[in-house]
XYZ file of C-alpha atoms in Angstrom:
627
model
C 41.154 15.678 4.065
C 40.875 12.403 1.593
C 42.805 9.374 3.176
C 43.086 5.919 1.453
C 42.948 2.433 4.575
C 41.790 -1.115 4.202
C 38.426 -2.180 5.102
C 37.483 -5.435 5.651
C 34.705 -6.749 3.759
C 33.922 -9.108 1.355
C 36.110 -8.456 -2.368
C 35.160 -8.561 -5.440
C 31.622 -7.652 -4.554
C 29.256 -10.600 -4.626
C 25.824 -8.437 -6.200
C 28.171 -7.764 -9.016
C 30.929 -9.553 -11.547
C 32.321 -5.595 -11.498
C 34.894 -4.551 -8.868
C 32.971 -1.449 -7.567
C 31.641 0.370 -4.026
C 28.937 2.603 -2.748
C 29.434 4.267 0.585
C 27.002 5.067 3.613
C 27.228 7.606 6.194
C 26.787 6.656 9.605
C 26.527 9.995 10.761
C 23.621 13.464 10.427
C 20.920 10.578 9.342
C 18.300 13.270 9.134
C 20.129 15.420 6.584
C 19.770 15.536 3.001
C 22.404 12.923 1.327
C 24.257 14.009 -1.428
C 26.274 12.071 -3.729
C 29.820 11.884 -5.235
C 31.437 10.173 -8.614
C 34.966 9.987 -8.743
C 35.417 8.216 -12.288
C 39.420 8.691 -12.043
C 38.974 6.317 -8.444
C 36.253 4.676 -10.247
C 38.652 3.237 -12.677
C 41.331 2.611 -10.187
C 39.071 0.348 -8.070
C 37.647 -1.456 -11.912
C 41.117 -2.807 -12.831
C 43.080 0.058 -14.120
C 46.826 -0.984 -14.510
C 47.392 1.696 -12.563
C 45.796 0.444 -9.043
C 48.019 -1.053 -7.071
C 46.729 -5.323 -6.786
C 45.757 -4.487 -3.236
C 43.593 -1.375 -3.703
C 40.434 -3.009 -2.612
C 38.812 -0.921 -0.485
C 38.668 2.880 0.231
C 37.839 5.267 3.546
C 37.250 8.967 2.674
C 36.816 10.882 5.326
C 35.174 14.070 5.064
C 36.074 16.926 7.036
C 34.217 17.154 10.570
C 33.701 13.693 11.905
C 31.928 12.884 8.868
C 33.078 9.224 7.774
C 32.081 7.296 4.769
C 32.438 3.889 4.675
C 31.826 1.967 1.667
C 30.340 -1.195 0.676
C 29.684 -3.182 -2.650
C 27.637 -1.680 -5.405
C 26.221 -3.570 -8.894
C 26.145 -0.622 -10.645
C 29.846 -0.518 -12.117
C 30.709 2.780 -10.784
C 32.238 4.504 -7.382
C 29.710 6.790 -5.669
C 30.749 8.102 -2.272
C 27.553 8.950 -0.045
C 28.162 11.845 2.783
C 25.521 14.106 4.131
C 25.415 18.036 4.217
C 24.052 20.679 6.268
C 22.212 22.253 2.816
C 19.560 21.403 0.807
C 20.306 18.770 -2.174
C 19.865 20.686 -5.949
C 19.529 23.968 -5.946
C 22.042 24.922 -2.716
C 24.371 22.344 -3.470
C 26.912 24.092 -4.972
C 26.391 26.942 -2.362
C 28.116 24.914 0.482
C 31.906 25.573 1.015
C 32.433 22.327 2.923
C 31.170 20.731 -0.708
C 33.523 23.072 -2.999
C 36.552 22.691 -0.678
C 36.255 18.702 -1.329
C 35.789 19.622 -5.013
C 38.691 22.003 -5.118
C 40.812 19.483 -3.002
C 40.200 16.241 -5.519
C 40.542 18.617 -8.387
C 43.882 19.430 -7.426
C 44.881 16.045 -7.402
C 43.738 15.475 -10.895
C 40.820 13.226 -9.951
C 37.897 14.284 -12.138
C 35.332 14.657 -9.618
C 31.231 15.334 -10.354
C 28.531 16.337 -7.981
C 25.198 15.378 -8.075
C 21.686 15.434 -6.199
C 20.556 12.754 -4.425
C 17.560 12.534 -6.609
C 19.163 12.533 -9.986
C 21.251 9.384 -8.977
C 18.361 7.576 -6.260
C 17.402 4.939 -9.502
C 20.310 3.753 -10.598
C 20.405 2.438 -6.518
C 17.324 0.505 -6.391
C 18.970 -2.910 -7.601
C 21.869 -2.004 -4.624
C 19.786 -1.171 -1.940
C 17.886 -4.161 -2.484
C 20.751 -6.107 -2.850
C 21.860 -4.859 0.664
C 18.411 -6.129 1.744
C 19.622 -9.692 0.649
C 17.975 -9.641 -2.305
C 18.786 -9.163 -6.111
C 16.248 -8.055 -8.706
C 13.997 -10.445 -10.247
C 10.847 -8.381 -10.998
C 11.002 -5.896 -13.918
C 11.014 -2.401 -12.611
C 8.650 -0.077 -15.187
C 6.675 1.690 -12.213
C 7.434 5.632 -11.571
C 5.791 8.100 -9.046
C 3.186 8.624 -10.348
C 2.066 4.831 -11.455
C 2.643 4.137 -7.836
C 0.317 6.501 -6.454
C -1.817 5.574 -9.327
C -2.140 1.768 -7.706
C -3.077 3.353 -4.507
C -5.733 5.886 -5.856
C -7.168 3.447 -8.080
C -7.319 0.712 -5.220
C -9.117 3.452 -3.308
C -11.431 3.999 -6.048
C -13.265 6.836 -3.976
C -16.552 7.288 -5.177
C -16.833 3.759 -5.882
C -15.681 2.893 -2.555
C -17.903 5.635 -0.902
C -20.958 4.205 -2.880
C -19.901 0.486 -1.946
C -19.712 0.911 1.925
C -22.366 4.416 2.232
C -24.461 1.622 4.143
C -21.828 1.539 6.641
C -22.117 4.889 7.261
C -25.391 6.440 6.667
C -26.862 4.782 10.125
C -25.069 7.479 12.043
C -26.413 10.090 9.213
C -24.926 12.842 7.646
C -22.453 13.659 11.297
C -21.105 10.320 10.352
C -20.794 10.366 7.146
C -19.142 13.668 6.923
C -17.109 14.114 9.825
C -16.862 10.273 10.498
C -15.165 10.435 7.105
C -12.372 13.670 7.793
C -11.675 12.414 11.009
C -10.852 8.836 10.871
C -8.980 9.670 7.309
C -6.941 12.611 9.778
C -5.381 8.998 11.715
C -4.975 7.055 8.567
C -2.644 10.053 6.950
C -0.592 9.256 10.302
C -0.730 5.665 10.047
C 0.912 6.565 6.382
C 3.574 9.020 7.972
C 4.854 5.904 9.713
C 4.229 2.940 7.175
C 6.349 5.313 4.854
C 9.395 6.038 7.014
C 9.357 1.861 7.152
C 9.262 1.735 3.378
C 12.091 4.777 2.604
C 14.033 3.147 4.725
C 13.472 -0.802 3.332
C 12.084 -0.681 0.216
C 10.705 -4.291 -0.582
C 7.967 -6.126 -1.758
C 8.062 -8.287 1.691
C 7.589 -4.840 3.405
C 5.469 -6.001 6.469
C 6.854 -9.199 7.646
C 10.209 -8.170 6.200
C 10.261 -5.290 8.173
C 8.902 -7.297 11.475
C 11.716 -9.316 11.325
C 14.235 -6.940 10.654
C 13.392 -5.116 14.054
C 12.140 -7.485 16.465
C 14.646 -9.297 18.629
C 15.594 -13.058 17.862
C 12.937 -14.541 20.270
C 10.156 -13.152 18.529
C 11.188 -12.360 14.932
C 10.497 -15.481 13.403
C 6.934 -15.996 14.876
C 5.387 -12.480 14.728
C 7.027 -12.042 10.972
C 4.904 -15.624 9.829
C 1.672 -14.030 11.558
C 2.277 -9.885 9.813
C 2.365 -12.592 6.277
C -0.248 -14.300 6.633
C -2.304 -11.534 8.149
C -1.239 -9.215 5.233
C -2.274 -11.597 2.924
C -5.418 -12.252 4.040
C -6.459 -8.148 4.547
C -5.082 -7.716 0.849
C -7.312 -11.256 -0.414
C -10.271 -10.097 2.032
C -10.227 -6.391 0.732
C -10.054 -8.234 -3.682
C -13.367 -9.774 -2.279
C -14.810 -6.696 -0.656
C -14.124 -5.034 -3.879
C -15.364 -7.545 -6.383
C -18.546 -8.239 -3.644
C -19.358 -4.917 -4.220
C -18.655 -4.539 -7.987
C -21.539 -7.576 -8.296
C -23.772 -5.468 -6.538
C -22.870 -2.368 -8.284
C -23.423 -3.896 -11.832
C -26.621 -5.417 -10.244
C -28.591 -2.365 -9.482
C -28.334 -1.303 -13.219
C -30.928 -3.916 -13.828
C -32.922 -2.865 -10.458
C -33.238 0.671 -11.867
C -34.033 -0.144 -15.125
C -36.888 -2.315 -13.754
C -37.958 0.292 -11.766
C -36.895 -1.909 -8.234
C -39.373 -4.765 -9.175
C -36.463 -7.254 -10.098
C -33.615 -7.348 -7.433
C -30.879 -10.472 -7.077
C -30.444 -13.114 -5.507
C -27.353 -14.570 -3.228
C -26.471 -16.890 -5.929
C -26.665 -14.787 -8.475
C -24.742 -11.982 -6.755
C -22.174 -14.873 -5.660
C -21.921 -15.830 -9.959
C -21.063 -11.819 -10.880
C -18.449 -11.905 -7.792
C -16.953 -14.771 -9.503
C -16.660 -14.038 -13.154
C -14.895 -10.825 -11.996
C -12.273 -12.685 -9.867
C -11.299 -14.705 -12.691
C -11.770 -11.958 -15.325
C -8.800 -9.973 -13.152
C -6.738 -13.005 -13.179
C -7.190 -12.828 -17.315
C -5.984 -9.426 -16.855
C -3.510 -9.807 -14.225
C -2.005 -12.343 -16.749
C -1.868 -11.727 -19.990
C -2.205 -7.663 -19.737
C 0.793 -7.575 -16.912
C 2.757 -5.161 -18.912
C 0.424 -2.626 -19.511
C -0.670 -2.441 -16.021
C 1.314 0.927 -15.152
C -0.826 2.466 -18.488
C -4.299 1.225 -16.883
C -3.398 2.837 -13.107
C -3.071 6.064 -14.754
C -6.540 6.059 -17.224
C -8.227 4.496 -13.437
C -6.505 8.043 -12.027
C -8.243 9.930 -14.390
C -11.261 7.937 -14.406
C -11.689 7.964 -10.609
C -11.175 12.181 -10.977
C -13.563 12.223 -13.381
C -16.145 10.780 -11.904
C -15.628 12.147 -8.006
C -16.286 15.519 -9.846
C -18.860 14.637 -12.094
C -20.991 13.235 -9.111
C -20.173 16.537 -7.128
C -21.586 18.811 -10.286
C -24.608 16.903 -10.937
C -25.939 15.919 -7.618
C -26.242 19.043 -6.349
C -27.978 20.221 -9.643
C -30.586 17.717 -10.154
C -31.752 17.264 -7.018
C -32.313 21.159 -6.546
C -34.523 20.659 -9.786
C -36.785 17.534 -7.766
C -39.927 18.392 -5.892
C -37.801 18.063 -2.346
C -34.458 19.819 -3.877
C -31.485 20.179 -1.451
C -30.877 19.738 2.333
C -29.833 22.649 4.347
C -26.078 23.308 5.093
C -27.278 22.387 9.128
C -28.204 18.426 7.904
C -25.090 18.084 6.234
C -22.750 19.659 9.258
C -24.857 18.952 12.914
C -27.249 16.594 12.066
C -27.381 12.937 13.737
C -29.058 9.615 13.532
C -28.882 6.352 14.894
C -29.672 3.642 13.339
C -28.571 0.823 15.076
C -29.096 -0.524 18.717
C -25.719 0.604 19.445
C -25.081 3.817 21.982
C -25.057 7.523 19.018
C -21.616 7.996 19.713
C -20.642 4.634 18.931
C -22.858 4.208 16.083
C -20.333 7.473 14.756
C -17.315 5.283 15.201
C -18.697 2.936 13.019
C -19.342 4.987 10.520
C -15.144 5.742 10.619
C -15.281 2.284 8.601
C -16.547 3.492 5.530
C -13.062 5.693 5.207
C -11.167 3.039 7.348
C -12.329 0.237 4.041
C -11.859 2.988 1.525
C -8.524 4.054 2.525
C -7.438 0.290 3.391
C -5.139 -0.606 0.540
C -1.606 2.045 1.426
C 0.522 -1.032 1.873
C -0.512 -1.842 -1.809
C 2.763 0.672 -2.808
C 5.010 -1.172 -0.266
C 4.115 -4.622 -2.441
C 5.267 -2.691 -5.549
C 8.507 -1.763 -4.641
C 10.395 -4.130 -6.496
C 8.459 -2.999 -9.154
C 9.287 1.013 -8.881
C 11.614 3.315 -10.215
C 13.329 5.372 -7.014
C 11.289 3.075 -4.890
C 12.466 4.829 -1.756
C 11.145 7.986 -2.732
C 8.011 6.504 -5.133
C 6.371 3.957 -2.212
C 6.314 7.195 0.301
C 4.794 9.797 -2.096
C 2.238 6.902 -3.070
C 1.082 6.356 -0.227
C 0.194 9.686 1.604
C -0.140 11.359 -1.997
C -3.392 8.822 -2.521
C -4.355 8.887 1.503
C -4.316 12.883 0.922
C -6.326 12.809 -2.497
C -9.291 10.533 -0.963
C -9.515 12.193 2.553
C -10.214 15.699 0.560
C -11.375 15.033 -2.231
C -13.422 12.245 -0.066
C -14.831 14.794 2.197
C -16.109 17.452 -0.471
C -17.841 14.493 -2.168
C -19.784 12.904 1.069
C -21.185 16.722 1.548
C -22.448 16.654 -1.614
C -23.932 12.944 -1.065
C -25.445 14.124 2.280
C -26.720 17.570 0.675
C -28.268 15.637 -2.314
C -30.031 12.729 -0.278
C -33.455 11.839 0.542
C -33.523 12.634 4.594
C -35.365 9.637 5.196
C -32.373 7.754 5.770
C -34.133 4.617 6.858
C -35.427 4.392 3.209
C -32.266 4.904 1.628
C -30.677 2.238 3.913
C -33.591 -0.993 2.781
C -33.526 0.779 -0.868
C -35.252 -1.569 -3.013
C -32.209 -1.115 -5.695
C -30.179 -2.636 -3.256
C -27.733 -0.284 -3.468
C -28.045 3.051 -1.313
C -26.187 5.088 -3.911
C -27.970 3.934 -6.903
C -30.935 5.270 -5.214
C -29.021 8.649 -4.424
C -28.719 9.221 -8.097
C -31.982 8.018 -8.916
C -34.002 10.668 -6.953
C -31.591 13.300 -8.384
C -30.945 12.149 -12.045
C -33.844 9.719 -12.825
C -33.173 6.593 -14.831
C -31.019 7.727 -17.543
C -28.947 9.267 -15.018
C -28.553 6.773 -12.365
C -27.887 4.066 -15.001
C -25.218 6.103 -16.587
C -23.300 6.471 -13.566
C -23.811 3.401 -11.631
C -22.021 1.717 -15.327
C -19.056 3.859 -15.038
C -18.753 3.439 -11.358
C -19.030 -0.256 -11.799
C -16.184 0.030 -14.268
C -13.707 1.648 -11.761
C -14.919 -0.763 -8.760
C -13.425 -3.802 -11.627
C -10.390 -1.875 -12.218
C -9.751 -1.479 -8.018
C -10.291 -5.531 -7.576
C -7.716 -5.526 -10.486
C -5.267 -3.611 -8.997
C -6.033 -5.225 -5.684
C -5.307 -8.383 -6.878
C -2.004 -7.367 -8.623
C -0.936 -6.111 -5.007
C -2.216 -9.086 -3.126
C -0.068 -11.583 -6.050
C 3.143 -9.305 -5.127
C 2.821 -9.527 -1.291
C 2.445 -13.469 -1.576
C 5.121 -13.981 -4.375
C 7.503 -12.023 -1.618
C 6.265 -13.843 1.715
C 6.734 -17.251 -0.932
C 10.049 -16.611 -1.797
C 10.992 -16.302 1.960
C 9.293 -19.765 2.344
C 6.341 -19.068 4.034
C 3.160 -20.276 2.323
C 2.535 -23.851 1.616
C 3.750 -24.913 -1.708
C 6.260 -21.875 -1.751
C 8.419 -23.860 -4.098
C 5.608 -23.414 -6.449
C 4.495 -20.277 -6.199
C 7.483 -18.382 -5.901
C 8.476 -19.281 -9.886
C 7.938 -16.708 -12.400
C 6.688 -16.593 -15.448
C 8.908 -16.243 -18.566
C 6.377 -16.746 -21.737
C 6.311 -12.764 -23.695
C 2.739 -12.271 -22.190
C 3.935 -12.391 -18.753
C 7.816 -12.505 -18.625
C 9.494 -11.912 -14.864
C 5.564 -11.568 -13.673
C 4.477 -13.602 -10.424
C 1.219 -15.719 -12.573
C 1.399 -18.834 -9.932
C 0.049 -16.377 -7.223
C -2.040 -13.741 -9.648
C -4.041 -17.132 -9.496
C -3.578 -18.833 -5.835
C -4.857 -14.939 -4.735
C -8.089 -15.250 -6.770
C -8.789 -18.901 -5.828
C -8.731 -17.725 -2.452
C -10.453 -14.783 -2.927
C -13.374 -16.913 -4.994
C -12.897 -19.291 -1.988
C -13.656 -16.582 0.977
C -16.052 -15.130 -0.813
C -18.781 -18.086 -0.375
C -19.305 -16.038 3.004
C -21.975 -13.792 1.080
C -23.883 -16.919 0.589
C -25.108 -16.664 3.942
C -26.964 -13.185 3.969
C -26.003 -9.698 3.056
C -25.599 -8.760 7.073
C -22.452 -11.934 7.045
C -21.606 -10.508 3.195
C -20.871 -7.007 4.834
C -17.798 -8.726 7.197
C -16.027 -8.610 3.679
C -15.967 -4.713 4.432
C -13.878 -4.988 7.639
C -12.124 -8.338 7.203
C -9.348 -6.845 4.814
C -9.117 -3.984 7.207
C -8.558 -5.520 10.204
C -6.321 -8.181 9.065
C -4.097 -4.995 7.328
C -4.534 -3.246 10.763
C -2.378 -6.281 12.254
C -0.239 -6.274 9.311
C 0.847 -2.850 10.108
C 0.696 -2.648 13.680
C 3.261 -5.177 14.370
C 6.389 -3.599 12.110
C 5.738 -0.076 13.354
C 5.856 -1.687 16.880
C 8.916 -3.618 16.637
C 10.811 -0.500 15.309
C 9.829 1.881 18.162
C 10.530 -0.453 20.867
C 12.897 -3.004 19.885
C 14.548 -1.358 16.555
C 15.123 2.272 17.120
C 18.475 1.757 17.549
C 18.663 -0.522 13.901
C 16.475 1.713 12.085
C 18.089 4.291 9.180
C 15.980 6.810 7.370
C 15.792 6.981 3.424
C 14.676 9.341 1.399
C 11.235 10.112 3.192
C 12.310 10.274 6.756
C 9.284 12.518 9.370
C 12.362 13.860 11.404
C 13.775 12.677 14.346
C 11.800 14.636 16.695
C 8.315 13.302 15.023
C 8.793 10.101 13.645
C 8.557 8.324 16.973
C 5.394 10.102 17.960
C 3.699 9.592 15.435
C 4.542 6.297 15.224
C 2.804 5.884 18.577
C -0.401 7.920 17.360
C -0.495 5.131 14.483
C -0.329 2.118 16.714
C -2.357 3.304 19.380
C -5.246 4.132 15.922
C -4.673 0.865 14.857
C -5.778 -1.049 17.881
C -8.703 0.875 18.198
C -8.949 0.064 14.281
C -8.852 -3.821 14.772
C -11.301 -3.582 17.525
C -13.594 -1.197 15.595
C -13.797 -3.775 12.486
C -15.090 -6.437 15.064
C -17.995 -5.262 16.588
C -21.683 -5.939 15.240
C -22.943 -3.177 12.831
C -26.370 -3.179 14.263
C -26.291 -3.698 17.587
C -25.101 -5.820 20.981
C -26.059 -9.605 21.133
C -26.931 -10.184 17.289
C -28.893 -13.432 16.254
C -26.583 -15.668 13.859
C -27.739 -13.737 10.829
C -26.311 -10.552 12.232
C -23.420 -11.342 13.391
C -20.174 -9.730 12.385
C -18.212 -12.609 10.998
C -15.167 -11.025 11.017
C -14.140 -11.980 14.457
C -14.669 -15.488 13.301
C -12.622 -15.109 9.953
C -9.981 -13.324 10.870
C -9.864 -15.514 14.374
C -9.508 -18.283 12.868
C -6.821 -17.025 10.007
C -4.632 -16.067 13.227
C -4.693 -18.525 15.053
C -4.459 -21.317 12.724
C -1.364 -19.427 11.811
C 0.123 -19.189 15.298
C -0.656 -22.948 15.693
C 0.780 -23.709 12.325
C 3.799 -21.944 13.206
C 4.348 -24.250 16.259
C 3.902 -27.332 15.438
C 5.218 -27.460 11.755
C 6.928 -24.127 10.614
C 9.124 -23.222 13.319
C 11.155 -26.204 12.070
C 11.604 -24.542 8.573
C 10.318 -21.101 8.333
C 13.956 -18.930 9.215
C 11.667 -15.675 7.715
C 13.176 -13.691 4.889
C 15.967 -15.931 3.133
C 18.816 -13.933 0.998
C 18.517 -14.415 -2.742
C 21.415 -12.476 -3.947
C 23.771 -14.557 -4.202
C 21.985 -18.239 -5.400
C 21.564 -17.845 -8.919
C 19.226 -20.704 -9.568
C 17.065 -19.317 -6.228
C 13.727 -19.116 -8.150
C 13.402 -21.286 -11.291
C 11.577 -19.901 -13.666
C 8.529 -21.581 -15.950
């Protein structure tokens, strides 16, 4: 039955100078959505003479208890969202409850057309955002696959194995093998609930948006300031991981080709880290546009490489005087090489995966930025989690088959890189140099798209007003070379970044916190939205596109916070041992500490008075000047 009845809401539609409506069921959440344009009511609502001056708002109401009610839409056009039992696409057209609404607007001469959800889901990007409080500044040119692309290339696998292998190889090959398939088994679930979150809200603010959507008036404001700062500095602590280990990466070509007899020094490891920083803020810049082009040659790149390494490991090494291990040091066998209990020295070898894998919310920070975001940010994220923690796992079983067994010498290798030596003993010089270059290549292009990611989540938390000097950062750019891009923070990210990094001055053992300082300060970051829905925001929270189910989404949201606290207490232990002298401490405790905290105490004495968390941008025109 099709009824007309006044709503009240606000008329004509303030996201749009276009009289036009959307409409949201409030009903069936968990079944597939499907779509309907009526044009003929379409025109009605846009001004036709025929409308009668009053015909403002509409109700349909769909069969069994199935109302619709509708809201503003910028899009021009009257879509009418109701859900059905059957599958969108291919069944559609197979459900009667769908052809008898046909049939019965038909028959009124209303020239009616049925779509799938997913054939429509992009022209809504600019509404649901808009419904967010928000209207579209950034220039949406990212699909899918470009989304997953930013994950997988921040990822950078065999880069990222090679970069943190000394993280992992003191537990030996149990820990670097089934340290790795494990811990990446809880990170998949931590993405199964970071990606209900970002169906459902698809924004750039993502974290601290999402905090303060769901938590309750008392706490909102407070916990939302600390998820944005402690976003920000995971996302700037895991750029300096990256580029900290790109410097050593490029560094070890020279050690090999010397044979080990020249290695670098702190300084000079602290210069590379440094001229990469600012070489990705070049890029960031002036080479914005083409950033969706350079995820997907990093994809391919990344592929490449992964199964180049696992083809020629395998094959030179059987060639050497010691040739392979046996399958039984790859699968059972355990070391210890720290003064830590065995079984804990395996848990720390979960943060080689737990670094590697650290970067999923990188897809939330691009949803501005995405095409279908509420279907793109999900398939990102466990698309690139599922990529590393397989291919991952076949390509530590071929690092652990292919390594010298004296795992002691790999770890004080006098290339200074554990990896480098890997491929030393199994390719020889030529080799090793070869593909320590191209790896060092695809550890620069992860700090670039680290950085890109880091710039979006602090443009967002800057429009909401919550970094100092948000007035400034928050403009965009406008000159060709970087039109609608966020430059003021591509560059406040990699001062930062240049600025944190001075810890490496100190010694490699204080250089190494890098490696679990962007991980635990994510770990918080995403902890703190995924509580706030499952205990104060069930009853707020409605799926998107990507939705677990109603039977498993709360589950394994409580899998993925119990993970993370055992994550954030993971990344701040000692690697070597219990009561470490000042050179081997973990300084992450004392980074991250201090990042908190100052923010808490910030937030009380000076930003409670200002900081209301995310502010609505829809509707104020002149909201973000622009260069």
């Amino acid at each position: 039955m099709i009824a007309s009845q006044h709503l009240p809401f606000q008329w004509p539609p303030p996201v749009s100078s276009k009289p036009c409506l959307t409409g949201y069921s409030t009903s069936e959440k968990h079944c597939p959505a499907v779509w309907v344009y009526c044009r003929t009511l379409a025109a009605l609502l846009n001004g036709s003479s025929a409308a009668p001056p009053d015909l403002a708002t509409l109700l349909i109401v769909f069969d069994h208890e199935s109302p619709t009610v509708l809201t503003p839409l910028s899009s021009g056009l009257l879509y009418c969202r109701f859900y059905s039992p059957v599958r969108v696409n291919a069944t559609i057209m197979k459900d009667t409850q769908l052809q008898s609404l046909e049939k019965e607007l038909q028959g009124s001469d209303e020239d009616l057309t049925i779509f799938g959800d997913s054939e429509l889901a992009e022209s809504f990007d600019e509404d649901i955002l808009a419904t967010m409080g928000y209207k579209q500044e950034l220039e949406r040119r990212y699909s899918s696959l470009q989304i997953f692309s930013i994950a997988f290339s921040i990822m950078g696998l065999l880069p990222s194995i090679a970069a943190t292998l000394p993280l992992s190889l003191p537990a030996g090959p149990v820990g670097m093998v089934w340290g790795w398939f494990i811990a990446c088994g809880f990170i998949f679930v931590v993405g199964l609930a970071i990606s209900d979150l970002a169906s459902s809200l698809p924004t750039s603010g993502g974290l601290y948006w999402w905090t303060h959507y769901f938590a309750p008036e008392k706490f909102r404001r407070p916990l939302s300031f600390l998820v944005g700062y402690s976003n920000a500095i995971g996302l700037i602590g895991g750029t300096c991981s990256v580029d900290y280990g790109f410097a050593l990466m490029l560094l070890s070509i020279p050690s090999i080709v010397s044979d080990g007899k020249w290695t670098a020094s702190a300084p000079v490891v602290y210069g590379v880290f440094t001229g990469c920083v600012i070489a990705h803020a070049v890029v960031a810049t002036f080479a914005s546009k083409y950033m969706n082009k350079i995820q997907m040659a990093v994809i391919v790149g990344n592929v490449t490489m992964a199964i180049a390494t696992i083809v020629a490991l395998p094959i030179g090494k059987s060639r050497s005087a010691k040739g392979l291990n046996s399958a039984s040091y790859v699968f059972t066998h355990q070391e210890n090489h720290t003064a830590w209990p065995a079984g804990w020295a395996f848990m720390l070898a979960w943060l080689s995966p737990i670094w590697t894998i650290g970067g999923i919310d990188s897809c939330v920070h691009m949803s501005e930025e995405a095409k279908n975001a509420s279907k793109a940010v999900p398939r990102g994220i466990l698309g690139s989690i599922s990529g590393c923690w397989f291919l991952g796992f076949i390509t530590v079983c071929v690092i652990a088959l292919s390594m010298d067994p004296n795992v002691e010498a790999l770890i004080r290798s006098p290339l200074g890189q554990p990896m480098a030596q890997i491929y030393y003993d199994a390719l020889g010089k030529s080799g090793a140099v070869g593909f320590m270059v191209f790896m060092a290549c695809l550890q620069y292009c992860m700090g670039l798209s680290l950085l890109v990611a880091a710039s979006r989540q602090s443009w967002a938390f800057s429009r909401d007003g919550g970094l100092p000097f948000s007035s400034f950062f928050r403009v965009l750019g406008t000159r060709i070379h970087y039109r609608s891009q966020p430059i003021r923070t591509v560059w406040g990210c990699a001062f930062s970044a240049m600025i944190l990094g001075l810890i490496c001055l100190v010694n490699t053992t204080a250089a190494k916190a890098l490696f679990s300082l962007g991980p635990s300060g994510n770990a918080v970051a995403w902890a703190i939205p995924i509580f706030s829905r499952i205990v104060w925001g069930k009853h707020k929270f409605k799926p998107g596109s990507f939705y677990t189910g109603e039977l498993y989404s709360r589950p394994i949201a409580i899998v993925a916070l119990l993970y993370l606290i055992f994550e954030i207490s993971l990344c701040m232990f000692p690697l070597r041992g219990p009561s470490p002298p000042p050179k081997l401490m973990n300084y992450t405790v004392a980074v991250n500490g201090t990042v908190w905290g100052s923010c808490l105490l910030y937030y009380f004495l000076s930003a409670r008075k200002w900081f209301t968390g995310p502010k609505t941008t829809w509707n104020k025109e002149a909201q973000h000047p622009q260069e």
